[in-house]
Amino acid sequence: MRKSRQRDAILDYIKGSTEHPTADMVYEAVKQSIPNISLGTVYRNLNQLVDEGFITVVETSDKKVHYEGNLNEHIHLLCKNCCNITDVFMKSQVPDVYKETGFLIQSQKTVYYGICKNCLNT
């Protein structure tokens, strides 16, 4: 993948965000520093960054695609009411599948769906 100012700005924003931004959120943020960037450029670069493994995708129950730059092992708690995504970092939950099957797990994605504390209290 060729280096570009737009891609670097997009990656920097996502890596620095804990919000799991959508493409529209990324576009609005990056547009502050690169006013002539297009939404198409943002989508194209997001897809390349996902394909190259620099960021990952999190889908919410409202079918919006959110992007994440934190590649450390963690789980997501996804509120079915407000679609808030919360990261929870904990020790590995991956069983020793390799010992049983010879299959080497390189990554996992775990999402728990429920209702967040804020929505329960309203």
PDB file of C-alpha atoms in Angstrom:
ATOM      1  CA  MET A   1       0.000   0.000   0.000  1.00  0.00           C
ATOM      2  CA  ARG A   2       1.386   3.357  -1.033  1.00  0.00           C
ATOM      3  CA  LYS A   3       1.776   6.010   1.645  1.00  0.00           C
ATOM      4  CA  SER A   4      -0.534   9.021   1.364  1.00  0.00           C
ATOM      5  CA  ARG A   5      -1.344  12.051   3.476  1.00  0.00           C
ATOM      6  CA  GLN A   6      -5.076  11.237   3.434  1.00  0.00           C
ATOM      7  CA  ARG A   7      -4.571   7.616   4.525  1.00  0.00           C
ATOM      8  CA  ASP A   8      -2.188   8.673   7.286  1.00  0.00           C
ATOM      9  CA  ALA A   9      -4.707  11.244   8.576  1.00  0.00           C
ATOM     10  CA  ILE A  10      -7.525   8.678   8.511  1.00  0.00           C
ATOM     11  CA  LEU A  11      -5.431   6.054  10.293  1.00  0.00           C
ATOM     12  CA  ASP A  12      -4.197   8.557  12.892  1.00  0.00           C
ATOM     13  CA  TYR A  13      -7.765   9.633  13.651  1.00  0.00           C
ATOM     14  CA  ILE A  14      -9.052   6.077  14.040  1.00  0.00           C
ATOM     15  CA  LYS A  15      -6.049   4.945  16.107  1.00  0.00           C
ATOM     16  CA  GLY A  16      -6.557   7.938  18.405  1.00  0.00           C
ATOM     17  CA  SER A  17     -10.307   7.437  18.815  1.00  0.00           C
ATOM     18  CA  THR A  18     -12.093   5.323  21.402  1.00  0.00           C
ATOM     19  CA  GLU A  19     -15.481   6.039  19.816  1.00  0.00           C
ATOM     20  CA  HIS A  20     -15.478   3.405  17.041  1.00  0.00           C
ATOM     21  CA  PRO A  21     -16.219   6.065  14.393  1.00  0.00           C
ATOM     22  CA  THR A  22     -18.320   5.555  11.268  1.00  0.00           C
ATOM     23  CA  ALA A  23     -17.036   6.611   7.842  1.00  0.00           C
ATOM     24  CA  ASP A  24     -19.057   9.841   8.138  1.00  0.00           C
ATOM     25  CA  MET A  25     -17.436  10.614  11.495  1.00  0.00           C
ATOM     26  CA  VAL A  26     -13.981   9.951  10.044  1.00  0.00           C
ATOM     27  CA  TYR A  27     -14.787  12.177   7.056  1.00  0.00           C
ATOM     28  CA  GLU A  28     -15.932  15.083   9.254  1.00  0.00           C
ATOM     29  CA  ALA A  29     -12.858  14.803  11.489  1.00  0.00           C
ATOM     30  CA  VAL A  30     -10.277  14.478   8.719  1.00  0.00           C
ATOM     31  CA  LYS A  31     -11.933  17.250   6.698  1.00  0.00           C
ATOM     32  CA  GLN A  32     -10.801  19.674   9.423  1.00  0.00           C
ATOM     33  CA  SER A  33      -7.163  19.165   8.442  1.00  0.00           C
ATOM     34  CA  ILE A  34      -7.663  18.207   4.771  1.00  0.00           C
ATOM     35  CA  PRO A  35     -10.627  20.332   3.576  1.00  0.00           C
ATOM     36  CA  ASN A  36     -10.627  18.993   0.018  1.00  0.00           C
ATOM     37  CA  ILE A  37     -10.858  15.294   0.977  1.00  0.00           C
ATOM     38  CA  SER A  38     -13.927  13.526  -0.425  1.00  0.00           C
ATOM     39  CA  LEU A  39     -16.166  10.993   1.277  1.00  0.00           C
ATOM     40  CA  GLY A  40     -15.253   8.540  -1.499  1.00  0.00           C
ATOM     41  CA  THR A  41     -11.565   8.918  -0.643  1.00  0.00           C
ATOM     42  CA  VAL A  42     -12.353   8.207   2.998  1.00  0.00           C
ATOM     43  CA  TYR A  43     -14.328   5.056   2.126  1.00  0.00           C
ATOM     44  CA  ARG A  44     -11.629   3.832  -0.270  1.00  0.00           C
ATOM     45  CA  ASN A  45      -8.895   4.327   2.316  1.00  0.00           C
ATOM     46  CA  LEU A  46     -10.944   2.759   5.110  1.00  0.00           C
ATOM     47  CA  ASN A  47     -11.451  -0.343   2.969  1.00  0.00           C
ATOM     48  CA  GLN A  48      -7.725  -0.523   2.190  1.00  0.00           C
ATOM     49  CA  LEU A  49      -6.805  -0.095   5.865  1.00  0.00           C
ATOM     50  CA  VAL A  50      -9.197  -2.915   6.806  1.00  0.00           C
ATOM     51  CA  ASP A  51      -7.888  -5.159   4.009  1.00  0.00           C
ATOM     52  CA  GLU A  52      -4.292  -4.544   5.123  1.00  0.00           C
ATOM     53  CA  GLY A  53      -5.145  -5.262   8.789  1.00  0.00           C
ATOM     54  CA  PHE A  54      -4.377  -1.776  10.154  1.00  0.00           C
ATOM     55  CA  ILE A  55      -7.945  -1.324  11.469  1.00  0.00           C
ATOM     56  CA  THR A  56     -10.973  -3.555  12.051  1.00  0.00           C
ATOM     57  CA  VAL A  57     -14.719  -3.263  11.524  1.00  0.00           C
ATOM     58  CA  VAL A  58     -17.444  -3.428  14.169  1.00  0.00           C
ATOM     59  CA  GLU A  59     -21.058  -3.680  12.996  1.00  0.00           C
ATOM     60  CA  THR A  60     -23.829  -2.425  15.262  1.00  0.00           C
ATOM     61  CA  SER A  61     -27.377  -3.704  15.472  1.00  0.00           C
ATOM     62  CA  ASP A  62     -28.517  -0.743  13.348  1.00  0.00           C
ATOM     63  CA  LYS A  63     -26.205  -2.087  10.599  1.00  0.00           C
ATOM     64  CA  LYS A  64     -23.826   0.887  10.702  1.00  0.00           C
ATOM     65  CA  VAL A  65     -20.191   0.028  10.131  1.00  0.00           C
ATOM     66  CA  HIS A  66     -17.809   1.379  12.755  1.00  0.00           C
ATOM     67  CA  TYR A  67     -14.030   1.317  12.545  1.00  0.00           C
ATOM     68  CA  GLU A  68     -11.515   0.557  15.244  1.00  0.00           C
ATOM     69  CA  GLY A  69      -7.791   1.077  15.448  1.00  0.00           C
ATOM     70  CA  ASN A  70      -7.147  -0.791  18.683  1.00  0.00           C
ATOM     71  CA  LEU A  71      -6.012  -4.235  17.594  1.00  0.00           C
ATOM     72  CA  ASN A  72      -5.249  -5.480  21.113  1.00  0.00           C
ATOM     73  CA  GLU A  73      -7.373  -8.402  22.237  1.00  0.00           C
ATOM     74  CA  HIS A  74     -10.636  -7.216  23.770  1.00  0.00           C
ATOM     75  CA  ILE A  75     -14.380  -7.731  23.619  1.00  0.00           C
ATOM     76  CA  HIS A  76     -17.155  -5.330  22.667  1.00  0.00           C
ATOM     77  CA  LEU A  77     -20.320  -4.645  24.611  1.00  0.00           C
ATOM     78  CA  LEU A  78     -22.945  -3.361  22.166  1.00  0.00           C
ATOM     79  CA  CYS A  79     -26.110  -1.694  23.446  1.00  0.00           C
ATOM     80  CA  LYS A  80     -29.097  -2.768  21.351  1.00  0.00           C
ATOM     81  CA  ASN A  81     -30.945   0.395  22.373  1.00  0.00           C
ATOM     82  CA  CYS A  82     -28.473   3.255  21.754  1.00  0.00           C
ATOM     83  CA  CYS A  83     -25.841   1.284  19.730  1.00  0.00           C
ATOM     84  CA  ASN A  84     -23.037   2.439  22.047  1.00  0.00           C
ATOM     85  CA  ILE A  85     -19.929   0.252  21.777  1.00  0.00           C
ATOM     86  CA  THR A  86     -17.826  -0.293  24.889  1.00  0.00           C
ATOM     87  CA  ASP A  87     -14.410  -1.966  24.858  1.00  0.00           C
ATOM     88  CA  VAL A  88     -13.575  -4.398  27.650  1.00  0.00           C
ATOM     89  CA  PHE A  89      -9.976  -5.546  27.985  1.00  0.00           C
ATOM     90  CA  MET A  90      -9.476  -8.824  29.778  1.00  0.00           C
ATOM     91  CA  LYS A  91      -7.178 -11.816  29.749  1.00  0.00           C
ATOM     92  CA  SER A  92      -7.514 -14.151  26.802  1.00  0.00           C
ATOM     93  CA  GLN A  93     -10.812 -15.952  26.379  1.00  0.00           C
ATOM     94  CA  VAL A  94      -9.503 -18.051  23.484  1.00  0.00           C
ATOM     95  CA  PRO A  95      -9.389 -21.757  24.344  1.00  0.00           C
ATOM     96  CA  ASP A  96      -6.289 -23.751  23.506  1.00  0.00           C
ATOM     97  CA  VAL A  97      -7.725 -24.898  20.204  1.00  0.00           C
ATOM     98  CA  TYR A  98      -4.283 -25.577  18.765  1.00  0.00           C
ATOM     99  CA  LYS A  99      -3.618 -28.296  21.318  1.00  0.00           C
ATOM    100  CA  GLU A 100      -6.898 -30.033  20.402  1.00  0.00           C
ATOM    101  CA  THR A 101      -7.060 -29.479  16.637  1.00  0.00           C
ATOM    102  CA  GLY A 102      -3.775 -28.094  15.336  1.00  0.00           C
ATOM    103  CA  PHE A 103      -5.604 -24.898  14.288  1.00  0.00           C
ATOM    104  CA  LEU A 104      -3.654 -21.765  15.186  1.00  0.00           C
ATOM    105  CA  ILE A 105      -6.010 -18.900  16.088  1.00  0.00           C
ATOM    106  CA  GLN A 106      -4.497 -15.562  15.070  1.00  0.00           C
ATOM    107  CA  SER A 107      -7.345 -13.252  16.051  1.00  0.00           C
ATOM    108  CA  GLN A 108     -10.877 -13.237  17.344  1.00  0.00           C
ATOM    109  CA  LYS A 109     -13.780 -10.828  17.566  1.00  0.00           C
ATOM    110  CA  THR A 110     -16.292 -11.127  20.405  1.00  0.00           C
ATOM    111  CA  VAL A 111     -19.398  -8.964  20.675  1.00  0.00           C
ATOM    112  CA  TYR A 112     -21.927  -9.164  23.486  1.00  0.00           C
ATOM    113  CA  TYR A 113     -25.320  -7.597  22.783  1.00  0.00           C
ATOM    114  CA  GLY A 114     -27.490  -6.174  25.555  1.00  0.00           C
ATOM    115  CA  ILE A 115     -28.620  -2.936  27.176  1.00  0.00           C
ATOM    116  CA  CYS A 116     -26.085  -0.478  28.605  1.00  0.00           C
ATOM    117  CA  LYS A 117     -26.307   1.018  32.076  1.00  0.00           C
ATOM    118  CA  ASN A 118     -27.374   4.444  30.732  1.00  0.00           C
ATOM    119  CA  CYS A 119     -30.323   2.975  28.816  1.00  0.00           C
ATOM    120  CA  LEU A 120     -31.353   0.790  31.754  1.00  0.00           C
ATOM    121  CA  ASN A 121     -31.476   3.849  34.014  1.00  0.00           C
ATOM    122  CA  THR A 122     -33.756   5.880  31.721  1.00  0.00           C
TER     123      THR A 122
END
